[in-house]
Short mmCIF file of C-alpha atoms and ligand atoms in Angstrom, two decimals:
data_model
loop_
_atom_site.label_atom_id
_atom_site.label_comp_id
_atom_site.label_asym_id
_atom_site.label_seq_id
_atom_site.Cartn_x
_atom_site.Cartn_y
_atom_site.Cartn_z
CA MET A 1 11.39 -103.70 -80.46
CA THR A 2 7.98 -103.20 -79.04
CA THR A 3 5.38 -101.17 -80.88
CA VAL A 4 2.47 -99.60 -79.07
CA SER A 5 -0.41 -98.10 -81.01
CA LEU A 6 -4.00 -96.95 -80.72
CA THR A 7 -6.80 -98.83 -82.42
CA THR A 8 -10.46 -98.05 -83.08
CA ALA A 9 -11.23 -101.55 -84.36
CA PRO A 10 -13.98 -103.43 -82.48
CA VAL A 11 -12.51 -105.23 -79.49
CA THR A 12 -13.99 -108.57 -80.55
CA THR A 13 -12.06 -108.52 -83.84
CA LEU A 14 -8.57 -107.66 -82.54
CA ASP A 15 -5.97 -110.15 -83.74
CA VAL A 16 -3.83 -110.43 -80.60
CA ASP A 17 -2.84 -113.20 -78.20
CA ALA A 18 -4.51 -111.59 -75.21
CA LEU A 19 -7.16 -109.02 -74.43
CA ILE A 20 -6.54 -107.10 -71.21
CA ILE A 21 -9.60 -105.70 -69.45
CA GLY A 22 -9.84 -103.76 -66.21
CA ILE A 23 -12.30 -104.91 -63.54
CA THR A 24 -13.23 -103.12 -60.33
CA SER A 25 -13.67 -104.54 -56.86
CA GLU A 26 -17.38 -103.65 -56.67
CA ALA A 27 -18.88 -105.13 -59.78
CA ARG A 28 -15.95 -106.72 -61.59
CA GLN A 29 -17.01 -104.32 -64.30
CA HIS A 30 -15.40 -101.81 -66.53
CA VAL A 31 -14.50 -98.51 -64.96
CA ASP A 32 -17.05 -96.31 -66.69
CA GLY A 33 -18.11 -95.16 -70.11
CA PRO A 34 -19.63 -97.27 -72.85
CA PRO A 35 -19.05 -101.02 -72.60
CA ALA A 36 -16.03 -101.95 -74.68
CA LEU A 37 -17.22 -105.52 -74.95
CA PRO A 38 -20.67 -106.39 -76.36
CA ASP A 39 -23.19 -106.96 -73.54
CA GLU A 40 -23.55 -110.69 -74.03
CA VAL A 41 -19.76 -111.21 -74.09
CA ARG A 42 -19.37 -109.07 -71.01
CA ARG A 43 -22.00 -111.09 -69.10
CA GLU A 44 -20.25 -114.33 -70.00
CA VAL A 45 -16.82 -112.95 -69.08
CA ASP A 46 -18.20 -111.76 -65.73
CA ARG A 47 -19.68 -115.19 -65.08
CA MET A 48 -16.38 -116.93 -65.81
CA LEU A 49 -14.43 -114.48 -63.68
CA GLU A 50 -16.88 -115.11 -60.83
CA GLN A 51 -16.39 -118.84 -61.23
CA VAL A 52 -12.61 -118.64 -60.86
CA GLY A 53 -12.89 -116.30 -57.89
CA ALA A 54 -11.70 -113.01 -59.38
CA THR A 55 -12.39 -110.19 -56.91
CA GLY A 56 -11.15 -107.16 -58.85
CA LYS A 57 -8.90 -106.09 -56.02
CA LEU A 58 -6.05 -103.80 -57.01
CA GLY A 59 -3.32 -105.56 -58.97
CA GLU A 60 -5.07 -108.95 -59.17
CA ILE A 61 -4.47 -110.75 -62.47
CA THR A 62 -6.91 -113.39 -63.71
CA ARG A 63 -6.56 -115.27 -66.99
CA ILE A 64 -9.49 -116.96 -68.68
CA PRO A 65 -9.84 -118.58 -72.11
CA SER A 66 -12.03 -116.54 -74.43
CA GLU A 67 -13.67 -119.64 -75.92
CA GLY A 68 -14.37 -117.94 -79.22
CA MET A 69 -16.28 -115.00 -77.69
CA VAL A 70 -13.63 -112.67 -79.10
CA ARG A 71 -10.88 -113.29 -81.63
CA ALA A 72 -8.10 -113.12 -79.00
CA PRO A 73 -7.73 -116.60 -77.44
CA MET A 74 -7.14 -115.30 -73.91
CA ILE A 75 -8.67 -112.64 -71.70
CA VAL A 76 -6.66 -111.15 -68.86
CA ALA A 77 -8.68 -109.34 -66.22
CA VAL A 78 -6.67 -106.92 -64.15
CA GLY A 79 -8.06 -105.70 -60.82
CA LEU A 80 -8.37 -101.93 -60.47
CA GLY A 81 -9.71 -101.99 -56.90
CA ASP A 82 -12.12 -99.29 -55.80
CA VAL A 83 -12.66 -96.97 -58.78
CA ARG A 84 -13.41 -94.03 -56.51
CA ILE A 85 -9.78 -93.99 -55.42
CA LEU A 86 -8.24 -95.01 -58.73
CA ASP A 87 -5.41 -92.66 -59.75
CA TYR A 88 -2.95 -92.56 -62.67
CA GLU A 89 -0.18 -94.28 -60.74
CA LYS A 90 -2.50 -97.23 -60.04
CA VAL A 91 -3.40 -97.30 -63.72
CA ARG A 92 0.29 -97.34 -64.67
CA ARG A 93 1.02 -100.08 -62.15
CA THR A 94 -1.87 -102.33 -63.13
CA ALA A 95 -1.06 -101.92 -66.84
CA GLY A 96 2.54 -102.80 -65.97
CA SER A 97 1.58 -105.90 -63.96
CA ALA A 98 -0.78 -107.11 -66.68
CA ILE A 99 1.82 -106.77 -69.43
CA ARG A 100 4.55 -108.24 -67.23
CA SER A 101 2.36 -111.30 -66.55
CA LEU A 102 2.20 -111.86 -70.31
CA ALA A 103 5.97 -112.06 -70.97
CA GLY A 104 6.54 -114.76 -73.56
CA VAL A 105 3.34 -113.89 -75.42
CA ASN A 106 3.65 -111.96 -78.69
CA SER A 107 0.86 -109.39 -78.62
CA ALA A 108 -1.87 -107.95 -76.43
CA ALA A 109 -4.60 -105.34 -76.60
CA ILE A 110 -5.54 -103.21 -73.62
CA VAL A 111 -9.21 -102.31 -73.55
CA VAL A 112 -9.82 -98.73 -72.39
CA THR A 113 -13.41 -97.72 -71.82
CA SER A 114 -13.07 -93.92 -71.75
CA PRO A 115 -9.85 -93.07 -73.50
CA ASP A 116 -8.44 -89.57 -73.12
CA GLY A 117 -4.90 -88.16 -73.22
CA PRO A 118 -3.89 -88.69 -69.58
CA ARG A 119 -5.40 -92.17 -69.38
CA ILE A 120 -3.74 -93.28 -72.62
CA GLU A 121 -0.42 -91.90 -71.42
CA ALA A 122 -0.71 -93.72 -68.08
CA ILE A 123 -1.65 -97.03 -69.68
CA ALA A 124 1.03 -96.80 -72.37
CA THR A 125 3.65 -95.83 -69.78
CA GLY A 126 2.76 -98.72 -67.47
CA ALA A 127 2.68 -101.15 -70.39
CA LEU A 128 5.97 -100.06 -71.95
CA LEU A 129 7.80 -100.00 -68.62
CA GLY A 130 6.29 -103.33 -67.52
CA ASN A 131 7.35 -104.89 -70.81
CA TYR A 132 11.06 -104.25 -70.16
CA ALA A 133 13.56 -107.11 -70.16
CA PHE A 134 17.36 -107.22 -70.12
CA HIS A 135 18.91 -110.27 -71.75
CA ASP A 136 22.06 -108.73 -73.26
CA PHE A 137 24.40 -110.81 -71.15
CA ARG A 138 22.69 -114.19 -71.28
CA GLY A 139 24.59 -116.94 -73.01
CA VAL A 140 23.28 -120.49 -73.16
CA SER A 141 20.22 -119.54 -71.08
CA ALA A 142 19.13 -116.89 -73.58
CA PRO A 143 16.78 -119.10 -75.64
CA GLY A 144 14.77 -120.05 -72.53
CA GLN A 145 13.99 -116.46 -71.51
CA PRO A 146 10.44 -115.20 -71.96
CA LEU A 147 10.61 -112.30 -74.39
CA PRO A 148 8.75 -109.04 -73.98
CA LEU A 149 5.67 -108.47 -76.12
CA GLU A 150 6.28 -107.25 -79.65
CA ARG A 151 2.96 -105.54 -80.22
CA ILE A 152 0.74 -103.73 -77.77
CA LEU A 153 -2.57 -102.22 -78.87
CA ILE A 154 -4.58 -99.78 -76.82
CA THR A 155 -8.19 -99.09 -77.70
CA GLY A 156 -8.43 -95.39 -78.42
CA SER A 157 -8.44 -93.02 -81.33
CA PRO A 158 -5.27 -92.19 -83.29
CA ARG A 159 -7.25 -89.34 -84.81
CA ASP A 160 -7.71 -87.69 -81.42
CA GLU A 161 -4.91 -85.14 -81.07
CA ALA A 162 -4.69 -85.39 -77.28
CA GLN A 163 -4.51 -89.18 -77.31
CA ARG A 164 -1.96 -89.25 -80.11
CA THR A 165 0.33 -86.71 -78.42
CA ALA A 166 0.00 -88.50 -75.09
CA LEU A 167 1.00 -91.80 -76.67
CA GLU A 168 3.99 -90.26 -78.42
CA ARG A 169 5.18 -88.66 -75.18
CA ALA A 170 4.85 -92.02 -73.39
CA ARG A 171 6.88 -93.71 -76.13
CA ILE A 172 9.69 -91.16 -75.89
CA VAL A 173 9.84 -91.04 -72.09
CA CYS A 174 9.67 -94.83 -71.73
CA ASP A 175 12.38 -95.30 -74.36
CA ALA A 176 14.58 -93.05 -72.23
CA ILE A 177 13.72 -94.90 -69.01
CA CYS A 178 14.42 -98.29 -70.60
CA ARG A 179 17.76 -97.03 -71.93
CA ALA A 180 18.64 -95.80 -68.44
CA ARG A 181 17.73 -99.25 -67.07
CA ASP A 182 19.98 -100.89 -69.67
CA LEU A 183 22.90 -98.69 -68.65
CA VAL A 184 22.35 -99.49 -64.97
CA ASN A 185 21.98 -103.24 -65.60
CA THR A 186 25.08 -103.42 -67.81
CA PRO A 187 27.87 -105.04 -65.79
CA PRO A 188 30.62 -102.69 -64.66
CA SER A 189 33.15 -104.64 -66.74
CA ALA A 190 31.25 -103.49 -69.82
CA LEU A 191 30.55 -99.93 -68.70
CA SER A 192 33.67 -98.00 -67.76
CA PRO A 193 33.66 -94.20 -67.48
CA GLU A 194 34.86 -94.04 -71.08
CA GLU A 195 31.91 -96.19 -72.10
CA VAL A 196 29.52 -93.93 -70.17
CA ALA A 197 30.81 -91.08 -72.31
CA HIS A 198 30.19 -93.16 -75.43
CA ALA A 199 26.70 -93.95 -74.20
CA ALA A 200 26.03 -90.21 -73.90
CA ILE A 201 27.18 -89.60 -77.48
CA ASP A 202 25.14 -92.57 -78.63
CA ALA A 203 21.96 -91.52 -76.82
CA VAL A 204 21.69 -88.19 -78.65
CA GLU A 205 22.97 -89.26 -82.06
CA GLY A 206 21.09 -87.40 -84.77
CA LEU A 207 19.51 -85.05 -82.20
CA PRO A 208 20.36 -81.37 -81.71
CA VAL A 209 22.52 -82.01 -78.66
CA ARG A 210 26.21 -81.12 -78.53
CA VAL A 211 28.38 -83.46 -76.49
CA GLU A 212 31.76 -82.59 -75.07
CA VAL A 213 33.96 -85.09 -73.21
CA TRP A 214 37.01 -84.38 -71.03
CA ASP A 215 39.48 -87.20 -70.44
CA GLU A 216 42.04 -87.35 -67.60
CA ALA A 217 44.37 -84.82 -69.21
CA GLY A 218 41.44 -82.49 -69.89
CA LEU A 219 40.20 -82.86 -66.31
CA ALA A 220 43.65 -82.02 -65.00
CA GLU A 221 43.68 -78.90 -67.14
CA LEU A 222 40.27 -77.89 -65.79
CA GLY A 223 41.39 -78.61 -62.24
CA CYS A 224 38.67 -81.16 -61.47
CA GLY A 225 40.40 -82.65 -58.43
CA GLY A 226 37.27 -84.39 -57.19
CA ILE A 227 36.70 -86.47 -60.31
CA LEU A 228 40.43 -87.15 -60.67
CA GLY A 229 40.85 -88.10 -57.01
CA VAL A 230 38.05 -90.63 -57.10
CA GLY A 231 39.15 -92.03 -60.47
CA GLN A 232 42.86 -92.37 -59.76
CA GLY A 233 42.63 -95.79 -58.09
CA SER A 234 41.16 -97.41 -61.18
CA ALA A 235 42.71 -98.72 -64.41
CA ASN A 236 39.65 -97.22 -66.15
CA PRO A 237 40.26 -93.46 -66.14
CA PRO A 238 37.48 -90.96 -65.33
CA ARG A 239 35.62 -88.66 -67.69
CA LEU A 240 33.40 -85.59 -67.55
CA VAL A 241 30.62 -85.25 -70.10
CA ARG A 242 28.74 -82.07 -70.97
CA MET A 243 25.60 -82.31 -73.11
CA GLU A 244 23.96 -79.16 -74.44
CA TYR A 245 20.49 -78.85 -75.96
CA SER A 246 19.87 -75.28 -77.07
CA PRO A 247 16.61 -74.92 -79.01
CA ARG A 248 16.15 -71.61 -80.81
CA GLY A 249 14.32 -69.00 -78.74
CA ALA A 250 14.84 -70.74 -75.39
CA ARG A 251 15.62 -68.20 -72.67
CA ARG A 252 16.23 -70.04 -69.42
CA THR A 253 18.74 -72.81 -68.85
CA LEU A 254 18.14 -75.94 -66.81
CA ALA A 255 21.29 -77.75 -65.68
CA LEU A 256 21.04 -81.48 -64.94
CA VAL A 257 23.87 -83.24 -63.09
CA GLY A 258 24.16 -87.01 -62.56
CA LYS A 259 26.51 -89.09 -60.44
CA GLY A 260 28.28 -91.58 -62.69
CA ILE A 261 30.27 -93.99 -60.52
CA THR A 262 30.47 -97.05 -62.79
CA PHE A 263 31.37 -99.20 -59.79
CA ASP A 264 31.71 -98.24 -56.16
CA THR A 265 33.94 -100.58 -54.17
CA GLY A 266 34.29 -97.85 -51.58
CA GLY A 267 37.95 -97.42 -52.56
CA ILE A 268 40.50 -97.78 -49.74
CA SER A 269 37.58 -97.39 -47.28
CA ILE A 270 36.37 -100.59 -48.91
CA LYS A 271 32.79 -101.85 -48.64
CA PRO A 272 31.81 -105.25 -47.24
CA ALA A 273 31.47 -108.01 -49.88
CA GLN A 274 27.75 -108.56 -49.34
CA HIS A 275 25.60 -106.77 -51.93
CA MET A 276 28.61 -104.98 -53.39
CA ASP A 277 27.42 -106.13 -56.83
CA ALA A 278 24.54 -103.63 -56.51
CA MET A 279 27.15 -100.86 -56.72
CA LYS A 280 27.11 -101.23 -60.50
CA ALA A 281 23.98 -99.07 -60.14
CA ASP A 282 26.03 -96.19 -58.74
CA MET A 283 25.86 -94.48 -62.13
CA SER A 284 22.05 -94.29 -62.08
CA GLY A 285 22.06 -90.49 -61.81
CA ALA A 286 24.30 -90.31 -64.88
CA ALA A 287 22.03 -92.71 -66.76
CA ALA A 288 19.06 -90.48 -65.91
CA VAL A 289 20.80 -87.33 -67.18
CA ILE A 290 21.99 -88.97 -70.41
CA THR A 291 18.64 -90.49 -71.31
CA ALA A 292 16.57 -87.51 -70.16
CA MET A 293 18.65 -85.32 -72.52
CA ARG A 294 17.61 -87.66 -75.32
CA ALA A 295 13.93 -87.51 -74.34
CA ILE A 296 13.95 -83.71 -73.91
CA ALA A 297 15.52 -83.22 -77.35
CA ARG A 298 13.13 -85.70 -78.99
CA LEU A 299 10.16 -83.96 -77.38
CA ARG A 300 11.55 -80.63 -78.60
CA VAL A 301 10.96 -79.06 -75.18
CA PRO A 302 11.50 -75.31 -75.71
CA VAL A 303 14.03 -74.79 -72.93
CA ARG A 304 17.83 -74.84 -72.93
CA VAL A 305 19.16 -77.85 -71.03
CA VAL A 306 22.77 -78.62 -70.16
CA GLY A 307 23.52 -82.10 -68.82
CA TRP A 308 26.66 -82.80 -66.77
CA VAL A 309 27.95 -86.30 -66.17
CA PRO A 310 31.03 -86.75 -63.98
CA THR A 311 31.98 -90.42 -64.22
CA ALA A 312 34.66 -92.50 -62.50
CA GLU A 313 35.28 -95.95 -61.07
CA ASN A 314 35.92 -96.02 -57.32
CA MET A 315 38.62 -98.68 -56.89
CA PRO A 316 41.28 -99.38 -54.24
CA GLY A 317 44.24 -99.56 -56.63
CA GLY A 318 47.87 -98.73 -55.94
CA ARG A 319 47.32 -95.18 -57.07
CA ALA A 320 44.05 -94.79 -55.17
CA GLN A 321 43.43 -91.77 -52.96
CA ARG A 322 43.88 -92.32 -49.23
CA PRO A 323 41.81 -91.28 -46.26
CA GLY A 324 43.52 -88.07 -45.17
CA ASP A 325 44.29 -86.87 -48.70
CA VAL A 326 43.24 -83.34 -49.55
CA LEU A 327 42.00 -82.55 -53.04
CA THR A 328 41.12 -79.28 -54.74
CA THR A 329 37.90 -79.00 -56.73
CA TYR A 330 37.30 -77.12 -59.98
CA GLY A 331 36.15 -74.04 -58.06
CA GLY A 332 39.15 -74.06 -55.72
CA HIS A 333 37.54 -75.63 -52.64
CA THR A 334 39.83 -77.98 -50.75
CA VAL A 335 38.33 -81.21 -49.44
CA GLU A 336 39.80 -83.54 -46.88
CA VAL A 337 38.89 -87.07 -47.93
CA LEU A 338 38.23 -88.80 -44.62
CA ASN A 339 36.35 -91.69 -46.21
CA THR A 340 36.98 -92.71 -49.81
CA ASP A 341 33.53 -94.31 -49.90
CA ALA A 342 31.91 -90.87 -49.78
CA GLU A 343 33.04 -90.43 -53.39
CA GLY A 344 29.84 -89.37 -55.11
CA ARG A 345 29.92 -85.95 -53.48
CA LEU A 346 33.53 -85.48 -54.63
CA ILE A 347 32.79 -85.96 -58.32
CA LEU A 348 29.57 -83.95 -57.99
CA ALA A 349 31.48 -81.05 -56.40
CA ASP A 350 33.42 -80.42 -59.63
CA ALA A 351 30.38 -80.90 -61.84
CA LEU A 352 28.13 -78.65 -59.72
CA GLU A 353 30.74 -75.91 -59.77
CA MET A 354 31.08 -76.13 -63.53
CA ALA A 355 27.31 -76.20 -64.01
CA ALA A 356 26.86 -73.19 -61.71
CA GLU A 357 29.54 -71.19 -63.47
CA GLU A 358 27.28 -70.97 -66.54
CA GLY A 359 24.61 -69.24 -64.45
CA PRO A 360 21.63 -71.58 -65.06
CA TYR A 361 18.13 -70.74 -63.84
CA LEU A 362 18.03 -74.02 -61.92
CA ILE A 363 20.35 -76.96 -61.22
CA VAL A 364 18.91 -80.39 -60.47
CA ASP A 365 21.22 -83.26 -59.63
CA ALA A 366 20.40 -86.94 -59.19
CA ALA A 367 22.71 -89.26 -57.32
CA THR A 368 22.78 -92.62 -55.57
CA LEU A 369 24.52 -90.68 -52.84
CA THR A 370 23.84 -92.29 -49.49
CA GLY A 371 22.78 -95.55 -47.91
CA ALA A 372 21.12 -93.25 -45.37
CA GLN A 373 18.52 -92.35 -48.01
CA THR A 374 16.98 -95.80 -47.65
CA ILE A 375 17.08 -95.54 -43.87
CA ALA A 376 15.22 -92.22 -44.01
CA LEU A 377 12.69 -92.86 -46.78
CA GLY A 378 12.85 -96.55 -47.67
CA LYS A 379 13.80 -98.27 -50.89
CA ARG A 380 11.21 -96.69 -53.15
CA THR A 381 11.03 -93.02 -52.20
CA SER A 382 13.77 -90.62 -53.27
CA GLY A 383 14.83 -87.64 -51.15
CA VAL A 384 14.45 -84.12 -52.52
CA MET A 385 16.65 -81.45 -50.91
CA GLY A 386 17.93 -78.06 -51.98
CA ARG A 387 17.49 -74.33 -51.78
CA PRO A 388 15.60 -72.13 -51.80
CA ASP A 389 12.60 -74.06 -50.43
CA GLU A 390 10.50 -72.88 -53.41
CA ALA A 391 12.88 -74.50 -55.93
CA ARG A 392 12.98 -77.72 -53.91
CA ASP A 393 9.21 -77.89 -53.59
CA GLY A 394 8.71 -76.96 -57.25
CA VAL A 395 10.85 -79.91 -58.34
CA TRP A 396 9.14 -82.13 -55.80
CA ALA A 397 5.71 -81.12 -57.17
CA ALA A 398 6.95 -81.87 -60.71
CA SER A 399 8.13 -85.31 -59.55
CA GLN A 400 4.63 -86.02 -58.25
CA ARG A 401 3.06 -85.04 -61.56
CA ALA A 402 5.64 -87.20 -63.32
CA GLY A 403 4.60 -90.18 -61.20
CA GLU A 404 7.80 -90.74 -59.24
CA LEU A 405 7.83 -91.40 -55.50
CA MET A 406 9.85 -88.66 -53.80
CA TRP A 407 9.66 -86.69 -50.57
CA HIS A 408 11.18 -83.39 -49.55
CA MET A 409 13.70 -83.20 -46.75
CA PRO A 410 15.49 -80.26 -45.13
CA ILE A 411 19.18 -79.46 -45.04
CA PRO A 412 19.40 -78.52 -41.34
CA GLU A 413 22.01 -75.84 -40.75
CA GLU A 414 23.56 -77.63 -37.79
CA LEU A 415 24.89 -80.32 -40.11
CA ARG A 416 27.43 -78.10 -41.85
CA PRO A 417 29.79 -77.75 -38.85
CA SER A 418 29.97 -81.55 -38.67
CA LEU A 419 31.77 -81.35 -42.03
CA ASP A 420 34.44 -78.94 -40.77
CA SER A 421 37.98 -80.12 -41.41
CA PRO A 422 41.04 -79.14 -39.36
CA VAL A 423 43.14 -78.91 -42.52
CA ALA A 424 40.87 -78.15 -45.50
CA ASP A 425 37.75 -76.11 -46.39
CA ILE A 426 35.51 -79.09 -45.78
CA ALA A 427 35.69 -82.82 -45.00
CA ASN A 428 33.80 -85.36 -47.09
CA ILE A 429 32.06 -87.01 -44.14
CA GLY A 430 30.21 -85.54 -41.19
CA GLU A 431 27.25 -86.30 -38.91
CA ARG A 432 26.14 -89.91 -39.47
CA MET A 433 22.57 -89.48 -38.19
CA GLY A 434 20.48 -88.12 -41.05
CA GLY A 435 23.36 -88.95 -43.40
CA MET A 436 21.28 -88.20 -46.50
CA MET A 437 20.95 -84.58 -45.37
CA THR A 438 24.65 -84.45 -44.46
CA GLY A 439 25.39 -85.45 -48.05
CA ALA A 440 23.21 -82.59 -49.28
CA ALA A 441 24.86 -80.18 -46.83
CA PHE A 442 28.22 -81.11 -48.34
CA LEU A 443 27.01 -80.49 -51.91
CA ALA A 444 25.53 -77.13 -50.92
CA ASP A 445 29.05 -75.75 -50.42
CA PHE A 446 29.71 -76.12 -54.14
CA VAL A 447 26.67 -74.24 -55.42
CA PRO A 448 26.61 -70.42 -55.02
CA GLU A 449 23.69 -69.25 -52.85
CA ASP A 450 22.15 -67.27 -55.71
CA ILE A 451 21.64 -70.27 -57.98
CA PRO A 452 18.60 -72.42 -57.18
CA TRP A 453 19.69 -76.01 -56.74
CA VAL A 454 17.82 -79.23 -56.02
CA HIS A 455 19.41 -82.54 -55.09
CA LEU A 456 17.66 -85.89 -55.62
CA ASP A 457 19.06 -88.79 -53.57
CA ILE A 458 17.90 -91.84 -55.52
CA ALA A 459 20.11 -94.44 -53.76
CA GLY A 460 17.28 -96.91 -53.05
CA PRO A 461 14.77 -96.19 -55.83
CA ALA A 462 17.36 -96.43 -58.65
CA TYR A 463 17.84 -100.16 -58.20
CA ASN A 464 15.27 -102.79 -57.28
CA ASP A 465 17.04 -105.67 -55.53
CA GLY A 466 13.69 -107.30 -54.69
CA SER A 467 11.17 -108.85 -57.07
CA ALA A 468 9.46 -106.99 -59.89
CA TYR A 469 6.23 -105.13 -59.03
CA GLY A 470 3.82 -103.05 -61.11
CA TYR A 471 5.88 -101.56 -63.93
CA THR A 472 9.15 -101.80 -61.98
CA PRO A 473 11.47 -104.66 -62.95
CA LYS A 474 14.24 -106.24 -60.92
CA GLY A 475 17.48 -104.26 -61.28
CA GLY A 476 17.75 -100.77 -62.76
CA THR A 477 14.53 -98.76 -62.61
CA GLY A 478 15.27 -95.56 -64.53
CA ALA A 479 14.59 -93.39 -61.47
CA ALA A 480 14.70 -89.57 -61.99
CA VAL A 481 14.28 -89.72 -65.78
CA ARG A 482 10.59 -88.79 -65.65
CA THR A 483 11.22 -86.04 -63.11
CA PHE A 484 14.00 -84.53 -65.23
CA VAL A 485 11.77 -84.46 -68.32
CA GLN A 486 8.86 -83.05 -66.32
CA VAL A 487 11.02 -80.30 -64.81
CA ALA A 488 12.26 -79.30 -68.29
CA GLU A 489 8.69 -79.15 -69.59
CA GLU A 490 7.43 -77.21 -66.58
CA MET A 491 10.27 -74.75 -66.85
CA ALA A 492 9.37 -74.24 -70.50
CA ASP A 493 5.66 -73.68 -69.87
CA GLY A 494 6.10 -71.61 -66.72
CA THR A 495 4.52 -74.10 -64.27
CA LEU A 496 7.76 -74.14 -62.32
CA PRO A 497 8.16 -70.87 -60.39
N1 BES B 1 27.01 -95.31 -53.56
C1 BES B 1 26.99 -95.21 -52.15
C2 BES B 1 25.59 -95.01 -51.59
C3 BES B 1 24.64 -96.16 -51.77
C4 BES B 1 24.54 -97.12 -50.78
C5 BES B 1 23.82 -96.23 -52.86
C6 BES B 1 23.64 -98.14 -50.91
C7 BES B 1 22.93 -97.27 -53.00
C8 BES B 1 22.82 -98.22 -52.03
C9 BES B 1 27.84 -94.02 -51.70
O1 BES B 1 28.92 -93.73 -52.49
C10 BES B 1 28.36 -94.34 -50.34
O2 BES B 1 29.12 -95.25 -50.23
N2 BES B 1 27.93 -93.56 -49.36
C11 BES B 1 28.36 -93.75 -48.02
C12 BES B 1 28.60 -92.38 -47.44
C13 BES B 1 29.25 -92.41 -46.09
C14 BES B 1 30.66 -92.97 -46.18
C15 BES B 1 29.25 -91.00 -45.54
C16 BES B 1 27.28 -94.48 -47.26
O3 BES B 1 26.11 -94.24 -47.51
O4 BES B 1 27.62 -95.32 -46.43
MN1 MN B 2 30.64 -94.88 -51.92
ZN1 ZN B 3 28.80 -94.29 -54.46
#
């Protein structure tokens, strides 16, 4: 367990393995405010950094020995680039890179020259997210793995209300993100739909959140043909989870829905072998809902939130659904399954209909829905779609304040006819070009027009198959968690229209 705390002790006396300082590209100097290091130490540090060629460019990491100038044996200078264009995301990323570069070290202190709430939150967030590691499934190689830091200090004042609250929020949100990453990284053999349901119960243990789980028999009783159809090819039966956080006095309800495919082989419309392993991340939306519920309850956000997690394993077993099958969703829509690999929308159809039936003020879903998302927006930017435009743009604006890369996309009306089926109300595949928007157009059929609904396609951003960067590790990223929490908070305080 990592602890992160604020300290007012003089920087020179801090008993840590490394002191992290920010330097800028102009002067290799601290950003602003009073010098955190005594003048003579600072001059010497600058001289040494100059000698080893540190430039202060954004993200650059330079280690120098402290040679007794401060108690910490090592100084890590992290480049902040041009301070005039420094923003909180850059602060989060540089804090993340600095901490990540120290894996294997026990403790570090981050020197902040002008601490205030937002800056402390950004630094703590970057540090806690950059410090993440997943070693649960290592065997003989476990002892050789560099461990995350145990203790992170940030220079600031624990007596300052704004800084203290900011730090606590960062702790809670990052705990949720790291839990979401764990769920995503857990191999599909160890995370069946039943285990997803257990993870939901586990995540909110001791918190005022009521969890209800439907098994196969329960789903059949409800008439959730989408979840059942997708799950029927697997030996691990599907589940639907409902999580309710109802603080006293809350008026509006936010519904969160997350796609929970524990593994997506494609089913009978099977996927190619290459990169199929990444389909363990196809429950990233579910992970975001489960862990955001935990964060929202821990933060005591004064808004009612209901989380919905439809979860199934998409396998080509002997009982699997076939292309050409027609299923009936919870709300009575019939769907012709033309491609069993377009399964996310089938399980979401049931869950969206159930969520909508309760008449929430807003529904936001997150799903690794389409490969087309990465074609449209790349691997790091999620798509935001929905209706009306105001709801979509309100959630998008919240995502920006939360620090997640997202962009809004339309649901062009001409896409809906491409989903027409000759035998059922709708087919589960349609126009291939702009496939991310076709996915959204499908989902739109299952949400009544009068309920604002926003869909986040997080297919690329949920899972980093490249190397780690900034505060983002390899593997599960925890995408959508911060946006979910931000939307709940903004609905509570009226920022969201
Ligand atoms: N889980 C996939 C989408 C996906 C692909 C997520 C790559 C992350 C990385 C989804 O279930 C899927 O297979 N979608 C199909 C839809 C198509 C058949 C209309 C796709 O994108 O090819
Ligand atoms: Mn699929
Ligand atoms: Zn899928």
